[in-house]
XYZ file of C-alpha atoms in Angstrom:
404
model
C -56.846 -14.917 6.626
C -54.943 -17.586 8.512
C -56.041 -17.761 12.198
C -52.487 -17.321 13.525
C -51.857 -14.278 11.340
C -55.235 -12.769 12.358
C -54.325 -13.222 16.023
C -50.987 -11.487 15.529
C -52.603 -8.558 13.726
C -55.203 -8.123 16.501
C -52.557 -8.377 19.211
C -50.418 -5.703 17.517
C -53.453 -3.400 17.072
C -54.412 -3.701 20.759
C -50.799 -3.076 21.850
C -50.447 -0.048 19.559
C -53.765 1.422 20.828
C -52.657 0.935 24.426
C -49.325 2.567 23.721
C -50.997 5.678 22.280
C -53.319 5.944 25.307
C -50.402 5.551 27.702
C -48.416 8.251 25.888
C -51.216 10.754 26.473
C -51.334 9.958 30.159
C -47.615 10.162 30.975
C -44.276 11.209 29.527
C -42.071 8.219 28.809
C -38.561 8.160 30.275
C -35.790 9.481 28.016
C -33.603 6.569 27.043
C -30.141 7.403 25.673
C -28.486 4.990 23.286
C -24.842 4.680 24.366
C -22.428 5.824 21.652
C -19.022 4.193 21.695
C -16.400 6.971 21.733
C -14.066 6.976 18.755
C -10.476 6.208 19.690
C -7.663 8.683 19.180
C -6.102 6.279 16.696
C -9.288 5.903 14.649
C -9.878 9.651 14.709
C -6.401 10.147 13.283
C -7.065 7.569 10.569
C -10.267 9.408 9.629
C -8.505 12.789 9.555
C -5.779 11.478 7.266
C -8.320 9.619 5.118
C -10.206 12.879 4.591
C -6.973 14.672 3.672
C -6.116 12.055 1.028
C -9.606 11.186 -0.191
C -9.784 13.597 -3.128
C -6.384 12.700 -4.577
C -5.720 10.440 -7.549
C -2.450 8.999 -6.292
C -1.115 8.877 -2.729
C 2.339 7.763 -1.624
C 2.611 6.314 1.885
C 6.114 6.417 3.329
C 7.848 4.762 6.281
C 11.292 4.535 7.836
C 13.720 3.252 5.202
C 14.664 0.269 7.369
C 11.019 -0.921 7.130
C 11.035 -1.843 10.816
C 8.500 0.507 12.440
C 5.656 -1.659 13.727
C 3.107 1.051 14.492
C 3.657 2.603 11.075
C 3.058 -0.734 9.353
C -0.177 -1.288 11.296
C -1.341 2.273 10.629
C -0.634 2.077 6.904
C -2.506 -1.222 6.701
C -5.558 0.373 8.311
C -5.213 3.509 6.189
C -5.126 1.500 2.952
C -8.353 -0.267 3.923
C -9.950 3.043 4.884
C -9.001 4.683 1.572
C -10.365 1.728 -0.398
C -13.647 1.562 1.529
C -14.384 5.275 1.930
C -12.655 7.004 -0.985
C -12.901 4.501 -3.866
C -9.167 3.862 -4.209
C -9.001 0.667 -6.233
C -5.301 0.017 -6.885
C -2.537 -0.693 -4.362
C 1.091 -0.831 -5.481
C 4.050 -1.794 -3.300
C 7.754 -1.077 -3.362
C 8.222 -4.777 -3.990
C 8.524 -7.373 -6.736
C 7.158 -6.234 -10.083
C 7.549 -9.831 -11.262
C 5.569 -11.679 -8.600
C 2.628 -9.293 -8.657
C 2.503 -9.621 -12.450
C 2.443 -13.393 -12.013
C -0.670 -12.940 -9.856
C -2.159 -10.696 -12.528
C -1.519 -13.324 -15.214
C -3.159 -15.970 -13.048
C -6.187 -13.714 -12.659
C -6.294 -13.211 -16.448
C -6.224 -16.981 -16.972
C -8.670 -17.706 -14.123
C -6.047 -19.756 -12.308
C -5.826 -20.285 -8.560
C -4.475 -17.401 -6.482
C -3.636 -17.842 -2.796
C -3.032 -15.440 0.108
C 0.503 -16.845 0.267
C 1.155 -15.550 -3.253
C 0.001 -12.078 -2.243
C 2.204 -12.177 0.851
C 5.188 -13.365 -1.168
C 4.737 -10.573 -3.700
C 4.705 -7.942 -0.950
C 8.243 -8.948 -0.034
C 9.958 -10.636 2.879
C 10.799 -7.289 4.517
C 7.121 -6.804 5.357
C 5.142 -10.047 4.877
C 6.542 -11.698 8.018
C 4.850 -9.250 10.388
C 1.539 -9.613 12.235
C 0.684 -5.956 11.646
C 0.281 -6.459 7.906
C -1.468 -9.837 7.922
C -5.031 -8.394 7.893
C -4.096 -6.298 4.855
C -2.841 -9.387 3.012
C -6.254 -11.015 3.419
C -8.017 -7.761 2.483
C -6.013 -7.473 -0.747
C -6.500 -11.156 -1.522
C -10.277 -10.802 -1.259
C -10.150 -7.665 -3.417
C -8.190 -9.497 -6.103
C -10.636 -12.407 -6.158
C -13.637 -10.084 -6.392
C -12.017 -8.029 -9.142
C -12.481 -4.857 -7.096
C -8.767 -4.268 -6.485
C -5.704 -4.063 -8.698
C -2.425 -4.847 -6.970
C 1.114 -4.494 -8.241
C 4.793 -4.094 -7.446
C 7.052 -1.319 -8.732
C 10.514 -2.645 -7.823
C 12.694 -4.170 -10.543
C 14.936 -6.015 -8.050
C 14.232 -9.727 -8.659
C 15.896 -11.601 -5.799
C 13.390 -11.182 -2.972
C 13.662 -13.864 -0.306
C 10.840 -16.391 -0.589
C 9.598 -15.082 -3.943
C 7.076 -17.586 -5.315
C 7.670 -16.671 -8.967
C 10.805 -14.688 -9.802
C 13.306 -17.076 -8.225
C 12.384 -20.131 -10.303
C 9.216 -20.128 -12.406
C 9.914 -16.815 -14.120
C 13.251 -18.096 -15.400
C 11.545 -21.155 -16.900
C 8.744 -19.153 -18.530
C 10.981 -16.424 -19.946
C 13.424 -18.843 -21.545
C 10.806 -21.331 -22.749
C 10.380 -19.754 -26.239
C 14.137 -19.849 -26.957
C 15.745 -22.490 -29.200
C 17.003 -25.427 -27.168
C 20.663 -24.543 -27.731
C 20.115 -21.142 -26.083
C 17.503 -22.083 -23.549
C 19.747 -23.780 -21.007
C 22.503 -21.197 -21.327
C 20.099 -18.319 -20.724
C 18.457 -20.151 -17.832
C 21.851 -20.413 -16.178
C 22.701 -16.753 -16.752
C 19.343 -15.502 -15.479
C 19.482 -17.697 -12.395
C 22.989 -16.479 -11.605
C 21.775 -12.892 -11.959
C 18.653 -13.303 -9.837
C 20.289 -15.440 -7.164
C 23.605 -13.512 -7.193
C 25.259 -16.899 -7.588
C 27.985 -16.362 -10.174
C 30.839 -18.834 -9.669
C 34.316 -17.584 -8.765
C 35.582 -18.933 -12.063
C 33.120 -16.694 -13.927
C 32.369 -13.650 -11.734
C 29.776 -11.071 -12.645
C 31.426 -8.441 -14.832
C 30.728 -6.358 -17.929
C 31.092 -9.374 -20.225
C 28.767 -11.492 -18.106
C 26.203 -8.705 -18.058
C 26.426 -8.368 -21.847
C 25.735 -12.098 -22.266
C 22.723 -11.877 -19.957
C 21.370 -8.831 -21.788
C 21.741 -10.714 -25.078
C 19.503 -13.424 -23.626
C 16.864 -10.813 -22.796
C 16.988 -9.401 -26.338
C 16.550 -12.891 -27.757
C 13.627 -13.549 -25.411
C 11.917 -10.327 -26.503
C 12.466 -11.231 -30.151
C 10.789 -14.602 -29.613
C 7.921 -13.025 -27.676
C 7.439 -10.576 -30.545
C 6.556 -13.520 -32.771
C 3.978 -14.754 -30.272
C 1.047 -12.307 -30.318
C -0.786 -14.419 -27.773
C 2.026 -14.001 -25.287
C 1.601 -11.763 -22.296
C 2.856 -8.201 -22.556
C 3.461 -8.542 -18.837
C 6.358 -10.938 -19.363
C 7.793 -8.633 -22.014
C 7.790 -5.911 -19.362
C 9.604 -8.263 -16.983
C 12.538 -8.439 -19.391
C 12.666 -4.630 -19.530
C 12.780 -4.579 -15.738
C 15.670 -7.028 -15.670
C 17.500 -4.834 -18.182
C 17.067 -1.749 -16.012
C 18.109 -3.727 -12.941
C 21.400 -4.606 -14.649
C 21.928 -1.067 -15.930
C 22.656 0.033 -12.357
C 25.521 -2.403 -11.952
C 29.008 -0.896 -11.781
C 27.651 2.581 -10.944
C 28.021 4.693 -7.794
C 25.608 4.206 -4.902
C 24.016 7.595 -5.549
C 23.482 6.890 -9.244
C 22.116 3.426 -8.453
C 19.637 4.848 -5.923
C 18.118 7.456 -8.212
C 18.113 5.123 -11.234
C 16.134 2.633 -9.155
C 13.677 5.387 -8.235
C 13.237 6.247 -11.901
C 12.668 2.579 -12.724
C 9.993 2.442 -10.012
C 8.343 5.491 -11.560
C 8.369 3.830 -14.998
C 6.732 0.744 -13.493
C 4.181 2.895 -11.703
C 3.300 4.625 -14.968
C 3.028 1.275 -16.759
C 0.717 -0.090 -14.054
C -1.423 3.049 -14.188
C -1.784 2.623 -17.957
C -2.977 -0.970 -17.458
C -5.545 0.002 -14.815
C -9.191 0.862 -15.556
C -9.979 4.483 -16.342
C -10.584 6.814 -13.394
C -8.707 4.512 -11.029
C -7.206 5.866 -7.808
C -3.812 4.621 -6.675
C -2.073 3.932 -3.364
C 1.712 3.435 -3.357
C 3.246 1.746 -0.305
C 6.892 2.781 -0.115
C 9.534 4.444 2.094
C 9.735 8.092 3.134
C 12.733 8.691 0.873
C 10.760 7.476 -2.156
C 7.426 9.051 -1.193
C 8.807 12.554 -0.589
C 7.996 15.123 -3.257
C 11.488 16.574 -2.822
C 14.580 14.883 -1.334
C 17.211 17.555 -1.899
C 17.913 17.399 1.842
C 19.362 13.885 1.551
C 20.017 13.102 -2.126
C 19.834 14.466 -5.657
C 16.864 16.811 -6.005
C 14.151 15.706 -8.401
C 15.529 12.195 -8.768
C 13.292 10.185 -6.435
C 9.949 8.486 -7.114
C 7.877 11.099 -5.298
C 9.471 13.968 -7.214
C 8.604 12.319 -10.538
C 5.049 11.726 -9.325
C 4.655 15.335 -8.200
C 5.998 16.647 -11.497
C 3.540 14.482 -13.453
C 0.427 14.654 -11.251
C 0.859 17.889 -9.295
C -1.841 18.500 -6.676
C -3.609 15.291 -7.694
C -0.904 13.493 -5.710
C -0.148 13.414 -1.984
C 3.095 12.526 -0.182
C 2.500 11.224 3.356
C 5.508 10.729 5.621
C 5.798 8.884 8.935
C 8.000 9.602 11.946
C 8.280 9.050 15.696
C 9.400 11.102 18.688
C 11.017 8.098 20.357
C 10.769 4.383 20.963
C 12.456 1.565 19.088
C 12.435 -0.060 15.657
C 13.648 -3.255 14.043
C 16.883 -3.071 12.088
C 17.463 -6.062 9.859
C 15.549 -9.173 10.826
C 16.314 -9.411 14.543
C 18.131 -6.363 15.929
C 16.231 -3.641 17.802
C 17.512 -0.067 17.719
C 16.567 2.978 19.783
C 14.984 6.008 18.122
C 16.600 9.231 19.423
C 14.262 11.216 21.655
C 12.897 14.197 19.751
C 14.221 17.560 21.030
C 11.670 20.180 22.040
C 12.315 22.265 18.918
C 11.708 19.351 16.528
C 8.762 18.772 14.222
C 7.862 15.632 16.163
C 7.824 17.349 19.566
C 5.898 20.380 18.339
C 3.268 18.246 16.585
C 2.717 16.162 19.715
C 2.767 19.141 22.100
C -0.819 20.002 21.178
C -1.944 16.388 21.586
C -2.516 14.491 24.813
C -2.310 11.112 23.157
C 0.132 8.924 21.309
C -0.295 10.044 17.714
C -0.476 13.277 15.728
C -0.979 14.351 12.126
C 0.527 17.566 10.817
C -0.410 18.963 7.407
C 1.474 21.234 5.015
C -0.176 24.429 6.268
C 0.897 23.646 9.825
C 4.418 22.815 8.658
C 4.652 26.173 6.879
C 3.873 27.899 10.178
C 6.654 25.972 11.933
C 9.299 27.078 9.448
C 12.693 25.412 9.177
C 13.084 22.948 12.048
C 14.686 19.525 12.655
C 12.888 16.234 12.038
C 13.952 12.586 12.007
C 11.543 11.559 9.254
C 14.450 10.201 7.176
C 16.012 7.178 8.861
C 15.319 8.442 12.405
C 18.182 10.941 12.031
C 17.509 14.609 12.683
C 17.936 17.108 9.860
C 16.643 20.641 9.434
C 14.333 21.589 6.593
C 11.158 23.366 5.597
C 9.194 20.140 5.745
C 6.160 21.369 3.815
C 8.380 21.339 0.716
C 9.067 17.628 1.247
C 5.768 16.143 2.453
C 2.123 17.161 2.239
C 1.509 15.650 5.654
C 3.297 13.594 8.304
C 1.900 11.101 10.828
C 3.918 11.099 14.061
C 3.896 8.515 16.853
C 4.997 9.411 20.360
C 6.734 6.042 20.617
C 7.399 3.522 17.867
C 7.956 -0.174 18.400
C 9.295 -3.063 16.317
C 6.756 -5.128 14.378
C 5.740 -8.518 15.729
C 6.757 -11.510 13.669
C 4.180 -14.076 12.611
C 4.848 -17.347 14.395
C 6.233 -20.014 12.023
């Protein structure tokens, strides 16, 4: 044996023998390892994670103005918790179907994907905020490792800063067309996506018909190209549905968009690996399993999900008892203070801290009471019929913008 190793062995043996002898002679002092107390926020995250863990598909809502900073930060942390602890492996956003599919095609072709592409696909209404930046990197790493599937469910193509739908998609979709149709269809699609129809040729029924003809021709050409991506075929279907809502009432347009999001969700689920578990990042009005209180019953995304998946799904709402939120890109608005008889006040009355979670069983016990879960405006309802659980902040605040 090497001399140095022999010395170490002998030293350890002598030390161990001395330790045993010392233990017999006296009782060693009791040393306590300090345990860092879990924060109220983290405890809430763990409680909600446990409530959602056994579900196949969970819908995470938020104020419809998308300007609640604490909610954005919480949802970002909750998504990571569900992925790490509960094996959720797909995250879909109420954002560009087109840009996320472009990322998917790049992954299929082993092309470069960047965090900026992921941020762009998530949409300008959320990717400019500090609270979501860690999630962007988390999703990016999951995409590169192949452990996460990401997607968008919104058929609206004109998102500000979109890396794909605003320019490259138009080129790729029209590329298979004969040259005499290619330029014309490029122009029509760009006018549609950019809302840039000239005054001499405004968007009307005839213009829509010409644009839809382009999409039919594109699909016909793609049908003759078996190597072509089914994902781009689905993009043309999304553009069709987007145009179908034109010249309809606001109410009809809203619930037709929800149905289109459900169709995209179903399509994405079909493309995902078997036994996948899905997270949908959306607004309260889309996540709710029933929105009869504010719109047509059974016509929103969450209602379609509940009808299809039943108890395998979970609708999580978010609200606040006060504070402020961002409206638009710069304006801050005040959230009305929750009255004592409201869901928000009652949920927080049993808590000493800044956050509470109330589940369906607890909401049943409260009965019909007011809540501002939809747009920070108070309405009365039996809230257990609308959400399976609601996270409530004592005070909300606007998100912080990432410095340019």
